[in-house]
Coordinates of C-alpha atoms in Angstrom, one line a residue:
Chain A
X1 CA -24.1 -7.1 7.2
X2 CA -21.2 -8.6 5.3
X3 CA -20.7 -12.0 5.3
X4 CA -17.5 -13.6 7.2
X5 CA -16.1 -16.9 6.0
X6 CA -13.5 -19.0 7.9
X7 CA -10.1 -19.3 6.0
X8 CA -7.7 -21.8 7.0
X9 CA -4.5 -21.9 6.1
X10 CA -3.1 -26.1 5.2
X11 CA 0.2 -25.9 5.9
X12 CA 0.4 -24.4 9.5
X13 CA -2.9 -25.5 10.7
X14 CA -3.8 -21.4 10.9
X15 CA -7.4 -19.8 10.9
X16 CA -9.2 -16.8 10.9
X17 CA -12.4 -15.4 9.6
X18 CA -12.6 -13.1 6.8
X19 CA -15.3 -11.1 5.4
X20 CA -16.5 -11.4 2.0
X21 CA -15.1 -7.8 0.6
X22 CA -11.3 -8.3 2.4
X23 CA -8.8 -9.8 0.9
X24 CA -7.6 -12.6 3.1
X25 CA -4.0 -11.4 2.9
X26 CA -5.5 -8.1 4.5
X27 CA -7.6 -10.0 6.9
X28 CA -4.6 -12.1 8.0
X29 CA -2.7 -9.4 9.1
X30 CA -5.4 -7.0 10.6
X31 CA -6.2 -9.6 13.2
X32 CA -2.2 -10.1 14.0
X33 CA -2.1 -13.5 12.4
X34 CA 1.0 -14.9 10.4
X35 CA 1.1 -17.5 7.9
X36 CA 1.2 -16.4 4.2
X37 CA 4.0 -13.8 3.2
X38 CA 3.0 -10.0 3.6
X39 CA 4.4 -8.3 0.3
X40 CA 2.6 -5.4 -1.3
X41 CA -0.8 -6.3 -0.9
X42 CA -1.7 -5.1 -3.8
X43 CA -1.3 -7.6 -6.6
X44 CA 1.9 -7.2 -7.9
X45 CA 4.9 -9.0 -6.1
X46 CA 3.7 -12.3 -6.1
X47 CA 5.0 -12.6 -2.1
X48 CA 1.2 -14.0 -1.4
X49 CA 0.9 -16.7 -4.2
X50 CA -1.2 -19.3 -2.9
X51 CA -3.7 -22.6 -3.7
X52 CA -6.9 -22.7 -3.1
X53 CA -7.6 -26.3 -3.0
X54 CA -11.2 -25.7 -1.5
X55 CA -14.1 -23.4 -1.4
X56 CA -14.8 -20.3 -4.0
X57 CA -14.1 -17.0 -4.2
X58 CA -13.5 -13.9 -6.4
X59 CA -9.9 -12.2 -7.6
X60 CA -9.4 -8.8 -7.6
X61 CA -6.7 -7.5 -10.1
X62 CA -3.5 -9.4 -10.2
X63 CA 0.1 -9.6 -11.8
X64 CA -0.1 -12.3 -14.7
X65 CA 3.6 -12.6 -14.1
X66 CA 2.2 -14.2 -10.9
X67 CA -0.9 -15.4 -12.0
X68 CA -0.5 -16.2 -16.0
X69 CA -3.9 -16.5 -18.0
X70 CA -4.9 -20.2 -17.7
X71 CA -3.5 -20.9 -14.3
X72 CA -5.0 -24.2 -12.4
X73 CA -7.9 -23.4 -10.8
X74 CA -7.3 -21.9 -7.3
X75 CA -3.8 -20.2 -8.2
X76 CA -3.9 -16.6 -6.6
X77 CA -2.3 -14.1 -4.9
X78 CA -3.5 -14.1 -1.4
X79 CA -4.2 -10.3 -1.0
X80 CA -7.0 -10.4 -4.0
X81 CA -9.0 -13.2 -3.0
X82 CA -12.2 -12.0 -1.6
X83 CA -13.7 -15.0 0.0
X84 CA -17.6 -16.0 -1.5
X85 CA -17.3 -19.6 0.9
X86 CA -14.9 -20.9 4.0
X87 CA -11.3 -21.8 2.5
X88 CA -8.7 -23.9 2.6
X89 CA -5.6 -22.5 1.4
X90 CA -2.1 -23.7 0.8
X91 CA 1.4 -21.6 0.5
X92 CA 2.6 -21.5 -3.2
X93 CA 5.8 -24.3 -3.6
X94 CA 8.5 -23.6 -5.6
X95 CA 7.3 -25.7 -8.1
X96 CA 4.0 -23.2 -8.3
X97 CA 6.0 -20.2 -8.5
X98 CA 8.5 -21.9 -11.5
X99 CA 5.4 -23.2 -13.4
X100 CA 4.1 -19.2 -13.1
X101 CA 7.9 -18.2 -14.3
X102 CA 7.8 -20.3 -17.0
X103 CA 4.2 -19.3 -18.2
X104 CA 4.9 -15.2 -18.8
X105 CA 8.4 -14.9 -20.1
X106 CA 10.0 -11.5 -19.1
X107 CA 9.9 -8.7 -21.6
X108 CA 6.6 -7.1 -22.0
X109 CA 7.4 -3.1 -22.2
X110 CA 5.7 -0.1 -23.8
X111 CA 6.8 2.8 -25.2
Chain B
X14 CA 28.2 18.9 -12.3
X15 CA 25.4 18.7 -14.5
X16 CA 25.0 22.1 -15.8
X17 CA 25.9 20.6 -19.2
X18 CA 24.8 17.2 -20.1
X19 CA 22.3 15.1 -17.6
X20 CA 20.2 17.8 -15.7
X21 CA 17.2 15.6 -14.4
X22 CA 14.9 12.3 -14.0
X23 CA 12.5 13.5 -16.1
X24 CA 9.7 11.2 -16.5
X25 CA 9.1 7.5 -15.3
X26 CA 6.6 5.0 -17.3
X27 CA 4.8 2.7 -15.1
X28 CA 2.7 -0.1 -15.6
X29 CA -0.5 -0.5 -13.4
X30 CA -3.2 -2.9 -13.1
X31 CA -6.4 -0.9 -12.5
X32 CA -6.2 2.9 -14.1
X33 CA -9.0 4.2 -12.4
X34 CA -7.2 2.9 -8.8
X35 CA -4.1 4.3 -10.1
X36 CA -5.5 7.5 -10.7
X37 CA -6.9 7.7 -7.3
X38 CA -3.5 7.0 -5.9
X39 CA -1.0 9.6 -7.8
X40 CA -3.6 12.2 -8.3
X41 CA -5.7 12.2 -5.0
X42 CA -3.4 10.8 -2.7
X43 CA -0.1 11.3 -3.9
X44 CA -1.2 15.1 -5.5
X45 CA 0.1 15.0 -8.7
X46 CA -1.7 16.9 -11.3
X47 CA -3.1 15.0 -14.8
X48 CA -1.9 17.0 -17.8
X49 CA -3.3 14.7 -20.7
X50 CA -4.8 11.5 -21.7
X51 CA -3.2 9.7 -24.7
X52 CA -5.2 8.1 -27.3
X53 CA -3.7 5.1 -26.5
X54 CA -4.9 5.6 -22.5
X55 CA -1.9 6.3 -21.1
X56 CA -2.4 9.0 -18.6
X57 CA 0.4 11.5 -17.9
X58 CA 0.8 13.6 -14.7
X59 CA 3.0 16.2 -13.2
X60 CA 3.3 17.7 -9.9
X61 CA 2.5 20.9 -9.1
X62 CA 6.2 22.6 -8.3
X63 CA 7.5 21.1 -11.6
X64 CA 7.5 23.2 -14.9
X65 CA 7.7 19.8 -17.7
X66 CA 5.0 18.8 -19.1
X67 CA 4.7 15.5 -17.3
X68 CA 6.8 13.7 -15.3
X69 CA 4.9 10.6 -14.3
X70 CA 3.0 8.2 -17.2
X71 CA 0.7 5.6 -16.1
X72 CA 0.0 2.8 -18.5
X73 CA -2.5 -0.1 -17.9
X74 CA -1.1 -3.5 -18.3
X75 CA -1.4 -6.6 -17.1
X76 CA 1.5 -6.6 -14.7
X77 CA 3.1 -4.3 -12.6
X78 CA 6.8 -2.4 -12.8
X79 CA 8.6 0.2 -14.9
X80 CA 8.4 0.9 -18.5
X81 CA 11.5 3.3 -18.7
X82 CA 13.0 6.0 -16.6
X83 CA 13.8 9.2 -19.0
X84 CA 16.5 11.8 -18.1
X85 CA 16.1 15.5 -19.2
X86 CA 19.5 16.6 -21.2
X87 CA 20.9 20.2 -21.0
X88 CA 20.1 20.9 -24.3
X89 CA 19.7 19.3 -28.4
X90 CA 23.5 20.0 -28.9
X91 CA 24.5 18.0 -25.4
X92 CA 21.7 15.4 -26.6
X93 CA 23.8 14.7 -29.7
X94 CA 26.8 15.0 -27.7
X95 CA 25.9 12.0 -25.7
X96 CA 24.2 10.3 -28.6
X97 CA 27.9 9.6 -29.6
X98 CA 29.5 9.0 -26.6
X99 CA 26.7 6.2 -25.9
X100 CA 27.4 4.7 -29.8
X101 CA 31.1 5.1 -28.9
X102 CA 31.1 2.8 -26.4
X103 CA 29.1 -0.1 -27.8
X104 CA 25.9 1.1 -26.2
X105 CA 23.0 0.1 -28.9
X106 CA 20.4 3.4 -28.9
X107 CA 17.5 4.0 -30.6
X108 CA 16.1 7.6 -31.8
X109 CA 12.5 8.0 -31.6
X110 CA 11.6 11.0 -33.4
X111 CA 9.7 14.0 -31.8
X112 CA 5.7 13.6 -31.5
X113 CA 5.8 10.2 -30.4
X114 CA 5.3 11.2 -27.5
X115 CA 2.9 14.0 -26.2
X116 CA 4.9 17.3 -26.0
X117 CA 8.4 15.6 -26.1
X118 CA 11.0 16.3 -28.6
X119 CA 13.1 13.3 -30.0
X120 CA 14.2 10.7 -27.5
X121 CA 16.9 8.7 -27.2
X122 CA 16.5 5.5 -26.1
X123 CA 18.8 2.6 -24.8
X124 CA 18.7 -1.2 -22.1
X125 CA 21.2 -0.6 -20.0
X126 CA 23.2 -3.4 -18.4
X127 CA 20.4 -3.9 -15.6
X128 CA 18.0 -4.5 -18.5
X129 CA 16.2 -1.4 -17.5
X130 CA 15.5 1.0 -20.6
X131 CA 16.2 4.6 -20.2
X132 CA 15.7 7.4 -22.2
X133 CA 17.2 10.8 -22.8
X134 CA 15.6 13.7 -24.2
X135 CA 16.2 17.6 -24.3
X136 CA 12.6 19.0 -25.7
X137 CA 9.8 19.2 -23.4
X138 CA 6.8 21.9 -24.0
X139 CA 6.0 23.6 -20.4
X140 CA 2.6 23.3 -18.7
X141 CA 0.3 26.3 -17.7
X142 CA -0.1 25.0 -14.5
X143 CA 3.5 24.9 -13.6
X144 CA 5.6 27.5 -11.0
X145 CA 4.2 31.2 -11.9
X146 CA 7.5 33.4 -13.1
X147 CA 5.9 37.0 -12.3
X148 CA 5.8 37.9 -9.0
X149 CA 4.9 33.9 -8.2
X150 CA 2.9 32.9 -6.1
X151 CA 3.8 29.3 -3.7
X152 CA 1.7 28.0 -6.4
X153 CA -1.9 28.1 -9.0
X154 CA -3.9 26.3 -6.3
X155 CA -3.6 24.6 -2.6
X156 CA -2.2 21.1 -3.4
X157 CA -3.7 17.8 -2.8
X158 CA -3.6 15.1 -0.8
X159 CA 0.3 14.6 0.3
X160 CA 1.2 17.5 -1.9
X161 CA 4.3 16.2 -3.8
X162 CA 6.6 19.1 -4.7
X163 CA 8.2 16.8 -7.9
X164 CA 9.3 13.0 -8.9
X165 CA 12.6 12.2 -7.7
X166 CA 14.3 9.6 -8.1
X167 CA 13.8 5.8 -8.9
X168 CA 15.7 2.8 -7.5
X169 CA 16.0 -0.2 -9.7
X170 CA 16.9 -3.5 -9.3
X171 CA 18.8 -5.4 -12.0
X172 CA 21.9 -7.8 -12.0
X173 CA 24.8 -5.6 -13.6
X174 CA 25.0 -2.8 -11.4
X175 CA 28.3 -2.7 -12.2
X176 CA 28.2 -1.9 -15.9
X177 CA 24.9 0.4 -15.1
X178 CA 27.0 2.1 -12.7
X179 CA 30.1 2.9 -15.3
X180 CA 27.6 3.8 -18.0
X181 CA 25.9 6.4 -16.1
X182 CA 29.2 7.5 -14.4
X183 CA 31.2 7.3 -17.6
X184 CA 29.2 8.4 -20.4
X185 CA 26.6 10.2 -18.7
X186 CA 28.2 12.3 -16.2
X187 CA 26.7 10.9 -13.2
X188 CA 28.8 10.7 -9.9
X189 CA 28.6 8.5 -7.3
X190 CA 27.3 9.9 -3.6
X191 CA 26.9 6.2 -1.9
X192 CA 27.3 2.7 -1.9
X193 CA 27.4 -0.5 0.3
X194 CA 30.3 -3.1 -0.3
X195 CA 30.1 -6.6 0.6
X196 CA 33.7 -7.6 2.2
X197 CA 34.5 -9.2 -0.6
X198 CA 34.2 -6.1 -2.4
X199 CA 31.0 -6.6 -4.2
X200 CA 28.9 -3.7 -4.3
X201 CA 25.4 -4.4 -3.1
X202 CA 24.2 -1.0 -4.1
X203 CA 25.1 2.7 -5.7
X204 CA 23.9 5.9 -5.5
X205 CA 24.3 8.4 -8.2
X206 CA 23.4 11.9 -9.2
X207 CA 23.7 14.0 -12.2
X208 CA 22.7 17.1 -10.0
X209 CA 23.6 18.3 -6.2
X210 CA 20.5 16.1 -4.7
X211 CA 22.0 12.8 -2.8
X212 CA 20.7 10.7 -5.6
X213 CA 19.3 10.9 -9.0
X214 CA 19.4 7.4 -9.1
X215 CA 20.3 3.9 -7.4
X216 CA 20.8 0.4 -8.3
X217 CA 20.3 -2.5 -6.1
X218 CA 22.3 -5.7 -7.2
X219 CA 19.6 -8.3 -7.8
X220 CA 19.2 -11.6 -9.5
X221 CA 16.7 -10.6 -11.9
X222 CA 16.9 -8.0 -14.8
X223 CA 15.3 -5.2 -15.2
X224 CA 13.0 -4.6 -11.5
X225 CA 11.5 -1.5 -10.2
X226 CA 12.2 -1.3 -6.6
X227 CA 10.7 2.7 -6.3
X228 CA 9.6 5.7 -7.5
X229 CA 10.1 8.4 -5.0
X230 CA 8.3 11.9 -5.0
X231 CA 9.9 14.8 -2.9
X232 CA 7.8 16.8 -0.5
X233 CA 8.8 19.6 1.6
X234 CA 9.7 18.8 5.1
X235 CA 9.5 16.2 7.7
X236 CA 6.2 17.9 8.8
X237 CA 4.8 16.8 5.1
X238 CA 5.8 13.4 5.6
X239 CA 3.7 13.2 8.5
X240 CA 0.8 14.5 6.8
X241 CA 1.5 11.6 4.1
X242 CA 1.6 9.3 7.0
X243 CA -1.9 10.6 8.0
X244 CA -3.0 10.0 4.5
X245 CA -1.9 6.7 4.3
X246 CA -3.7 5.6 7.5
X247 CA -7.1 7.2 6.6
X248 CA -7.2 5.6 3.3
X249 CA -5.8 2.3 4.0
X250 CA -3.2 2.5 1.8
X251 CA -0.8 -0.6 1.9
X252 CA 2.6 1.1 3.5
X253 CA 5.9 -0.8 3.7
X254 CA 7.8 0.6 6.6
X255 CA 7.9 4.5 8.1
X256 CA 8.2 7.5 8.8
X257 CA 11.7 7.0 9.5
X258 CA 15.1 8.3 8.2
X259 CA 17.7 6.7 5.8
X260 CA 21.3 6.8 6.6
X261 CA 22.4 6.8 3.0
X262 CA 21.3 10.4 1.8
X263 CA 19.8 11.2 5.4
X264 CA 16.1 12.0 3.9
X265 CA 13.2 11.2 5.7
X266 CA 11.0 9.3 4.5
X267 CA 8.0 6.6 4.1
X268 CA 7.9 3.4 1.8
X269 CA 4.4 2.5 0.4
X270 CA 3.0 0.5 -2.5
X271 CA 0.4 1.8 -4.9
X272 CA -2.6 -0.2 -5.8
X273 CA -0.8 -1.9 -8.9
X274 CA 1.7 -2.9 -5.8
X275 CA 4.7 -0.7 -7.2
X276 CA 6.6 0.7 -4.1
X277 CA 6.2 4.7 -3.8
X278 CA 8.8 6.6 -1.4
X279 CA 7.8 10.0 -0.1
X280 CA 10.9 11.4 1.1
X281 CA 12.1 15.4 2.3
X282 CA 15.3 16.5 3.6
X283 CA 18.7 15.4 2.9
X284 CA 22.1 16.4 1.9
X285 CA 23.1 18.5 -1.0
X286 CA 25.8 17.1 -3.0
X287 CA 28.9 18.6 -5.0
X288 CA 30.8 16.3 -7.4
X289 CA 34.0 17.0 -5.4
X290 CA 32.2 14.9 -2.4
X291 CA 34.0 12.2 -1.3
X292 CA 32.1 8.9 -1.6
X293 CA 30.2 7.5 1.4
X294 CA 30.4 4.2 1.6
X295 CA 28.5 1.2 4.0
X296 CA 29.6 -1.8 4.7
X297 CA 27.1 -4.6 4.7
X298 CA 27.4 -5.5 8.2
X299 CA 25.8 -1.9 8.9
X300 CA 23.6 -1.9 6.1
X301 CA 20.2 -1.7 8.8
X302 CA 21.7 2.0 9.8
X303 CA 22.7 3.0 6.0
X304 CA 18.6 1.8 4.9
X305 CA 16.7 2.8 8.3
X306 CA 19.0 4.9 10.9
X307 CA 15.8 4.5 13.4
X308 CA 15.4 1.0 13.2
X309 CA 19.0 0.3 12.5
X310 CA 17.3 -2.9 10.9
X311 CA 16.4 -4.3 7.4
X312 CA 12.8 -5.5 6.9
X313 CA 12.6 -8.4 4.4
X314 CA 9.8 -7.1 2.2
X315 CA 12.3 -3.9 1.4
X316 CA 14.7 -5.8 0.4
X317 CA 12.7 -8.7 -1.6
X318 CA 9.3 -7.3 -3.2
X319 CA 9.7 -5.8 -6.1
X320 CA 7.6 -5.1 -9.5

């Protein structure tokens, strides 16, 4: 039996439970909840960024345009974090989503 | 028309997280067939109605998006032809000799005004597995999962559509099949094609340089988009909005993101186009029809997520 953990969400007082192998982006919006930004669950638009400012869990694979090497603790997109605790999470501010800008300049391409 | 010059997209690079996940996307889900493995671990794919080598290259990175979109040319001669053209008018390219790259001849490479790179080559060695020529057969074996015929098209984001738009139209022969214009005059978005399919290629105007909006993979009829719709559901797969029709090019189709979170488009159906076509053009106050005719409404993740 997987374990479920209770995920709140700081900014609009929102709750749910998610188990410990769903991301809580997924879990969000299979039980019809709306809080944080649905993008392409998957890692890679950044639409999800949020804070965990309490409780632990594991990332699955993300975009370090997002979610740069060295981030503070608890940066992550939303749709990879796979809850190990209950958490309280808060919606990324601007001023999260310039500091990720700022950290992984544009221009990484192979040939 | 592009008998001469620009026939094709050719290949698309793409950057993904997790290989082994994108693997399981494009080759089980998606159908496509894998053709080699570099030493460098890129992995290159083709579907099974196309005759090239490869046509889609997965590289693992550490964020998402599009490496380069490559355009097969008519022939070596009509490569050098444009080679010219392209120095002619100011446009920086680079040659990168032949074996770089596995079966492909020398490339030409270039950023266009998006900040998207493109390439142009005319060599590609054939794979065994592509169409049979005697007495053919619909194909070697049944395809897989939503049975993509080829790669289509991409659409990009970037800021200067405009000067991507006159570069492809101008230099490269490309004609344009759509657009949507802002009252002001601004377009928001073009549609062009080097062929007689509704669009070879499209550019979004968007703040940013050099984005991948989507890669799109042609299948065979509406019937196959429902199947891909089945697919989707049964594997969880993260889907942006469809089956529903466009307006602009009139295909059907379904929006989905692959587990990198790069937007896919299976699409069928469709006009055929002939240079001498007017242009159809959307104003923005019925741009919801021209993107979704069902919905006849934008959804805010199409217009905003991109890799």
């Amino acid at each position: 039996m997987t374990s479920h953990h209770r995920i709140e969400i700081e900014n609009c007082g929102t709750h749910f439970r998610c188990p410990e192998n769903e991301g809580v982006l997924q879990a969000m919006e299979r039980q019809g909840r709306r809080a944080i930004p649905v993008g392409c669950r998957n890692g890679g638009c950044g639409l999800c960024l949020v804070l965990v400012t309490a409780g632990d869990f594991k990332a699955g694979p993300m975009s370090r345009r997002h979610v740069p090497c060295g981030e503070p603790a608890g940066l992550a997109l939303a749709c990879r974090v796979y809850p190990q605790t209950d958490l309280r999470v808060r919606l990324a501010t601007d001023e999260d989503r310039q500091w990720s800008k700022q950290q992984c300049p544009a221009g990484r391409d192979g040939r | 028309m592009a008998i001469s010059g620009v026939l094709r997209p050719g290949y698309v690079q793409v950057r993904v997280l997790d290989m082994k996940a994108a693997l399981e996307h494009y080759r089980d889900r998606i159908g496509l067939d894998v053709v080699a493995t570099g030493n460098d671990g890129r992995v290159f794919l083709k579907a099974y109605d196309e005759f090239d080598h490869h046509s889609v290259i997965l590289r693992e990175a550490d964020e998402p998006g599009m490496d380069f979109l490559a355009f097969k040319v008519a022939s070596e001669g009509e490569l050098d032809v444009l080679h010219e053209k392209l120095l002619n008018a100011g446009v920086a390219v680079e040659e990168i000799p032949p074996g770089d790259m596995p079966a492909v001849g020398r490339r030409l490479t270039f950023i266009a005004p998006t900040g998207h790179r493109f390439e142009l080559f005319a060599t590609i060695g054939l794979d065994p597995t592509g169409p049979m020529v005697n007495n053919p057969e619909l194909w070697h074996a049944e395809p897989r999962g939503m049975r993509a015929l080829r790669f289509d098209h991409c659409l990009l984001y970037g800021d200067d559509i405009d000067g991507a738009k006159a570069l492809f139209n101008d230099i490269l022969g490309f004609s344009t099949t759509e657009q949507v214009v802002a009252p002001d005059g601004t377009v928001i978005a073009t549609f062009l094609s080097c062929s007689t399919k509704a669009h070879d290629l499209a550019l979004v105007r968007h703040d940013e340089k050099g984005k991948l909006h989507h890669i799109s993979f042609l299948l065979e009829s509406w019937n196959d988009i429902g199947h891909a719709a089945d697919i989707m559901s049964r594997y969880e797969m993260s889907v942006d909005i469809g089956p529903t029709r466009h307006g602009i090019t009139r295909g059907q189709t379904i929006y989905f993101f692959d587990p990198s979170g790069n937007r896919n488009e299976v699409f069928s159906g469709g006009y055929t186009f002939y240079p001498d076509h007017p242009v159809r053009t959307w104003s923005t106050d019925s741009v919801g029809k021209a993107i979704f005719y069902y919905e006849r409404a934008l959804n805010d993740r199409f217009m905003t997520v991109v890799t």
